[in-house]
Tab-separated table of C-alpha atoms in Angstrom:
chain	number	residue	atom	x	y	z
A	177	UNK	CA	87.971	112.641	127.597
A	178	UNK	CA	89.122	109.633	125.594
A	179	UNK	CA	87.563	106.279	124.782
A	180	UNK	CA	90.010	104.653	127.182
A	181	UNK	CA	88.881	107.002	129.983
A	182	UNK	CA	85.252	106.127	129.291
A	183	UNK	CA	85.850	102.359	129.268
A	184	UNK	CA	87.730	102.575	132.553
A	185	UNK	CA	85.006	104.741	134.125
A	186	UNK	CA	82.305	102.284	133.105
A	187	UNK	CA	84.486	99.394	134.338
A	188	UNK	CA	83.685	97.205	131.358
A	189	UNK	CA	84.846	93.640	131.993
A	190	UNK	CA	86.658	92.860	128.753
A	191	UNK	CA	87.039	89.190	129.653
A	192	UNK	CA	83.267	89.128	129.050
A	193	UNK	CA	82.989	91.960	126.526
A	194	UNK	CA	79.823	92.408	124.502
A	195	UNK	CA	79.386	94.395	121.294
A	196	UNK	CA	75.866	95.484	120.403
A	197	UNK	CA	75.053	96.638	116.903
A	198	UNK	CA	72.582	99.421	116.272
A	199	UNK	CA	71.175	100.854	113.061
A	200	UNK	CA	72.953	100.991	109.717
A	201	UNK	CA	74.941	104.180	109.332
A	202	UNK	CA	76.599	104.257	105.905
A	203	UNK	CA	75.384	106.874	103.495
A	204	UNK	CA	74.722	106.321	99.818
A	205	UNK	CA	76.491	107.919	96.907
A	206	UNK	CA	76.323	107.450	93.158
A	207	UNK	CA	78.115	109.104	90.270
A	208	UNK	CA	76.385	109.902	86.978
A	209	UNK	CA	77.909	106.688	85.662
A	210	UNK	CA	77.834	103.936	88.278
A	211	UNK	CA	80.403	101.167	88.862
A	212	UNK	CA	77.961	98.572	87.587
A	213	UNK	CA	77.390	100.559	84.397
A	214	UNK	CA	81.145	100.624	83.741
A	215	UNK	CA	81.183	96.881	84.373
A	216	UNK	CA	78.330	96.384	81.935
A	217	UNK	CA	80.198	98.431	79.306
A	218	UNK	CA	83.196	96.179	79.869
A	219	UNK	CA	81.128	93.065	79.265
A	220	UNK	CA	79.633	94.597	76.119
A	221	UNK	CA	83.090	95.525	74.791
A	222	UNK	CA	84.377	92.014	75.425
A	223	UNK	CA	81.635	90.561	73.233
A	224	UNK	CA	83.076	92.299	70.171
A	225	UNK	CA	85.818	89.656	70.221
A	226	UNK	CA	88.539	91.848	68.723
A	227	UNK	CA	91.595	93.816	69.832
A	228	UNK	CA	89.763	97.124	70.230
A	229	UNK	CA	87.015	95.445	72.228
A	230	UNK	CA	89.518	93.768	74.568
A	231	UNK	CA	91.352	97.026	75.265
A	232	UNK	CA	88.105	98.884	75.933
A	233	UNK	CA	86.833	96.042	78.107
A	234	UNK	CA	89.995	96.110	80.211
A	235	UNK	CA	89.809	99.898	80.559
A	236	UNK	CA	86.163	99.800	81.643
A	237	UNK	CA	86.856	97.011	84.148
A	238	UNK	CA	89.447	99.255	85.783
A	239	UNK	CA	87.017	102.187	85.674
A	240	UNK	CA	84.410	100.030	87.420
A	241	UNK	CA	86.861	99.321	90.254
A	242	UNK	CA	88.026	102.943	90.506
A	243	UNK	CA	84.443	104.222	90.485
A	244	UNK	CA	83.392	101.690	93.131
A	245	UNK	CA	86.372	102.633	95.297
A	246	UNK	CA	85.516	106.347	95.212
A	247	UNK	CA	81.829	105.574	95.781
A	248	UNK	CA	82.678	103.618	98.935
A	249	UNK	CA	84.676	106.443	100.454
A	250	UNK	CA	82.094	109.095	99.636
A	251	UNK	CA	79.406	106.819	101.126
A	252	UNK	CA	81.224	106.747	104.451
A	253	UNK	CA	81.936	110.457	104.459
A	254	UNK	CA	85.541	110.416	103.259
A	255	UNK	CA	86.862	112.375	100.295
A	256	UNK	CA	89.132	109.962	98.371
A	257	UNK	CA	90.927	112.944	96.837
A	258	UNK	CA	91.667	114.535	100.195
A	259	UNK	CA	92.762	111.837	102.637
A	260	UNK	CA	94.780	112.842	105.690
A	261	UNK	CA	97.565	110.694	104.195
A	262	UNK	CA	99.901	110.711	107.177
A	263	UNK	CA	97.131	109.495	109.481
A	264	UNK	CA	95.957	106.845	107.017
A	265	UNK	CA	99.519	105.633	106.448
A	266	UNK	CA	100.046	105.297	110.212
A	267	UNK	CA	96.885	103.207	110.519
A	268	UNK	CA	97.794	101.041	107.525
A	269	UNK	CA	101.301	100.441	108.868
A	270	UNK	CA	99.802	98.968	112.042
A	271	UNK	CA	97.367	96.766	110.143
A	272	UNK	CA	97.657	93.053	110.817
A	273	UNK	CA	97.017	92.128	107.158
A	274	UNK	CA	99.829	94.346	105.784
A	275	UNK	CA	98.488	95.780	102.497
A	276	UNK	CA	101.033	95.789	99.675
A	277	UNK	CA	102.771	99.133	99.226
A	278	UNK	CA	102.604	99.003	95.423
A	279	UNK	CA	98.843	99.550	95.552
A	280	UNK	CA	97.215	103.003	95.660
A	281	UNK	CA	96.559	104.264	99.179
A	282	UNK	CA	92.793	104.022	98.603
A	283	UNK	CA	92.951	100.265	97.989
A	284	UNK	CA	95.420	99.776	100.820
A	285	UNK	CA	93.011	101.514	103.201
A	286	UNK	CA	90.076	99.390	102.011
A	287	UNK	CA	92.108	96.286	102.748
A	288	UNK	CA	93.338	97.579	106.127
A	289	UNK	CA	89.779	98.188	107.344
A	290	UNK	CA	88.685	94.809	105.920
A	291	UNK	CA	86.341	96.504	103.466
A	292	UNK	CA	87.670	94.455	100.568
A	293	UNK	CA	89.163	90.944	100.717
A	294	UNK	CA	92.952	90.978	100.540
A	295	UNK	CA	93.060	88.583	97.586
A	296	UNK	CA	90.765	90.784	95.504
A	297	UNK	CA	92.682	93.944	96.391
A	298	UNK	CA	95.969	92.281	95.526
A	299	UNK	CA	94.654	91.002	92.219
A	300	UNK	CA	93.648	94.508	91.173
A	301	UNK	CA	97.310	94.854	90.270
A	302	UNK	CA	96.628	92.534	87.329
A	303	UNK	CA	94.396	95.146	85.733
A	304	UNK	CA	96.817	97.983	86.490
A	305	UNK	CA	99.716	95.956	85.093
A	306	UNK	CA	97.807	95.068	81.923
A	307	UNK	CA	96.868	98.687	81.277
A	308	UNK	CA	100.387	99.955	81.926
A	309	UNK	CA	101.512	97.679	79.128
A	310	UNK	CA	98.762	98.818	76.772
A	311	UNK	CA	100.937	98.479	73.665
A	312	UNK	CA	100.529	94.738	74.062
A	313	UNK	CA	97.222	93.248	73.051
A	314	UNK	CA	95.584	91.759	76.183
A	315	UNK	CA	94.551	88.138	75.896
A	316	UNK	CA	90.954	86.975	76.224
A	317	UNK	CA	91.926	85.291	79.502
A	318	UNK	CA	93.344	88.547	80.930
A	319	UNK	CA	90.258	90.511	79.977
A	320	UNK	CA	87.851	87.854	81.227
A	321	UNK	CA	89.735	87.687	84.524
A	322	UNK	CA	89.637	91.478	84.893
A	323	UNK	CA	85.875	91.545	84.343
A	324	UNK	CA	85.343	88.790	86.919
A	325	UNK	CA	87.611	90.577	89.379
A	326	UNK	CA	85.753	93.868	88.977
A	327	UNK	CA	82.441	92.113	89.549
A	328	UNK	CA	83.721	90.354	92.696
A	329	UNK	CA	85.146	93.628	94.010
A	330	UNK	CA	81.828	95.444	93.547
A	331	UNK	CA	79.809	92.629	95.131
A	332	UNK	CA	82.134	92.224	98.127
A	333	UNK	CA	82.415	95.918	98.942
A	334	UNK	CA	78.701	96.631	98.435
A	335	UNK	CA	78.008	93.895	100.986
A	336	UNK	CA	80.365	95.550	103.486
A	337	UNK	CA	78.752	98.924	102.905
A	338	UNK	CA	75.266	97.547	103.540
A	339	UNK	CA	76.455	96.040	106.822
A	340	UNK	CA	78.148	99.141	108.266
A	341	UNK	CA	76.497	99.865	111.614
A	342	UNK	CA	76.641	102.020	114.692
A	343	UNK	CA	77.578	99.984	117.764
A	344	UNK	CA	78.129	99.923	121.496
A	345	UNK	CA	80.481	98.142	123.901
A	346	UNK	CA	79.575	96.791	127.333
A	347	UNK	CA	79.981	93.399	129.012
A	348	UNK	CA	77.740	90.378	129.361
A	349	UNK	CA	76.970	90.781	133.112
A	350	UNK	CA	75.916	94.416	132.633
A	351	UNK	CA	73.731	93.401	129.695
A	352	UNK	CA	71.963	90.697	131.707
A	353	UNK	CA	71.191	93.119	134.558
A	354	UNK	CA	69.988	95.932	132.333
A	355	UNK	CA	66.374	94.782	131.690
A	356	UNK	CA	66.759	95.532	128.003
A	357	UNK	CA	68.514	98.877	128.475
A	358	UNK	CA	72.296	98.962	128.234
A	359	UNK	CA	73.160	101.711	130.690
A	360	UNK	CA	76.817	101.023	131.465
A	361	UNK	CA	78.168	101.232	127.918
A	362	UNK	CA	79.983	103.292	125.307
A	363	UNK	CA	78.388	103.949	121.913
A	364	UNK	CA	79.746	105.044	118.550
A	365	UNK	CA	77.496	106.943	116.134
A	366	UNK	CA	78.758	107.739	112.643
A	367	UNK	CA	78.122	111.213	111.225
A	368	UNK	CA	78.938	111.014	107.523
A	369	UNK	CA	78.129	114.677	106.931
A	370	UNK	CA	80.875	115.676	109.365
A	371	UNK	CA	83.378	112.823	108.891
A	372	UNK	CA	83.307	111.947	112.591
A	373	UNK	CA	82.268	109.297	115.060
A	374	UNK	CA	80.235	110.749	117.888
A	375	UNK	CA	80.998	108.880	121.099
A	376	UNK	CA	78.561	108.784	124.004
A	377	UNK	CA	78.780	106.794	127.191
A	378	UNK	CA	76.503	106.011	130.082
A	379	UNK	CA	77.318	105.229	133.684
A	380	UNK	CA	74.314	103.812	135.461
A	381	UNK	CA	71.260	105.613	134.070
A	382	UNK	CA	73.145	108.833	133.535
A	383	UNK	CA	74.459	109.824	130.115
A	384	UNK	CA	77.942	111.184	130.534
A	385	UNK	CA	80.021	113.445	128.333
A	386	UNK	CA	79.715	113.137	124.539
A	387	UNK	CA	82.815	113.685	122.424
A	388	UNK	CA	83.935	113.103	118.840
A	389	UNK	CA	86.632	111.216	116.961
A	390	UNK	CA	87.542	112.886	113.665
A	391	UNK	CA	89.092	111.309	110.578
A	392	UNK	CA	92.305	113.167	111.366
A	393	UNK	CA	92.777	110.714	114.244
A	394	UNK	CA	94.244	107.229	113.731
A	395	UNK	CA	91.627	105.891	116.152
A	396	UNK	CA	88.900	106.933	113.701
A	397	UNK	CA	89.996	104.182	111.312
A	398	UNK	CA	90.029	101.519	114.026
A	399	UNK	CA	86.445	102.459	114.894
A	400	UNK	CA	85.523	102.446	111.203
A	401	UNK	CA	86.983	98.940	110.915
A	402	UNK	CA	84.718	97.749	113.740
A	403	UNK	CA	81.669	99.433	112.197
A	404	UNK	CA	82.187	97.565	108.919
A	405	UNK	CA	83.018	94.175	110.468
A	406	UNK	CA	79.611	92.938	111.589
A	407	UNK	CA	79.070	90.585	108.670
A	408	UNK	CA	81.318	87.969	110.331
A	409	UNK	CA	81.769	87.553	114.074
A	410	UNK	CA	85.495	86.727	113.960
A	411	UNK	CA	86.124	89.986	112.096
A	412	UNK	CA	84.185	91.899	114.757
A	413	UNK	CA	86.136	90.407	117.640
A	414	UNK	CA	89.498	90.934	115.939
A	415	UNK	CA	88.653	94.547	115.090
A	416	UNK	CA	87.592	95.346	118.666
A	417	UNK	CA	90.722	93.736	120.117
A	418	UNK	CA	92.953	95.640	117.654
A	419	UNK	CA	91.284	98.894	118.714
A	420	UNK	CA	91.650	98.147	122.440
A	421	UNK	CA	95.308	97.367	121.889
A	422	UNK	CA	95.756	100.629	119.957
A	423	UNK	CA	94.233	102.777	122.735
A	424	UNK	CA	96.541	100.935	125.163
A	425	UNK	CA	93.951	99.344	127.374
A	426	UNK	CA	95.976	97.571	130.077
A	427	UNK	CA	94.283	94.186	129.737
A	428	UNK	CA	96.552	91.732	127.844
A	429	UNK	CA	95.302	90.913	124.362
A	430	UNK	CA	95.083	87.195	125.078
A	431	UNK	CA	92.643	87.789	127.965
A	432	UNK	CA	90.124	89.798	125.930
A	433	UNK	CA	86.950	87.971	124.999
A	434	UNK	CA	84.367	89.747	122.878
A	435	UNK	CA	80.881	88.347	122.315
A	436	UNK	CA	78.188	89.850	120.143
A	437	UNK	CA	74.402	90.058	120.230
A	438	UNK	CA	72.716	89.137	116.966
């Protein structure tokens, strides 16, 4: 059984598609030193107003970003030190926003699933570049910019994490006829302890076969992108359409219309 099989069996009308969000599903994870603590150290270092302080501030700004990046992946059940790289690379290569290849794969994946804004991810290179040239004293402007960037990165990605949800797909006519119960639908439940999405689908009032999508599947990352896209409707619709195109649903992309219940 595949998601495409389920959608076809349910006969979801994707010209009137409807995505329904369920409960939040991201886990929580913290290191002994948190990203915000590294950021606070950076701000403290910067106040010393000398060369040593600037170098330490820049280093701690990068640590804040690295720590936040690892925290995000652990919070959604992925080990950042043990990615299935070939699968992730395949997903990234198909991404519409084309992450830059000179960034670490972790940041490229965050951008590909819309977890972090592309501009912020791209600008992380400024910090990496400054540190790689550590024999040159960083300017106050470089350090100040790095601190601001780290703070924006933490705020933006924390917001995405808070808004990660389980969700279901049906269509508007089926929703209207359901009397509050979405029977003809397919649902995605995230299991962070097992690194999988559990997929269940209903036809009429009967629950059909339940199956899983593991993080060793490219489709896993398309589903993850949908689950983290509910903060903005346009992101949700785009993510669903990208997924439907990936699983080769026969409906032409331009005919798909996805609505969302709030």
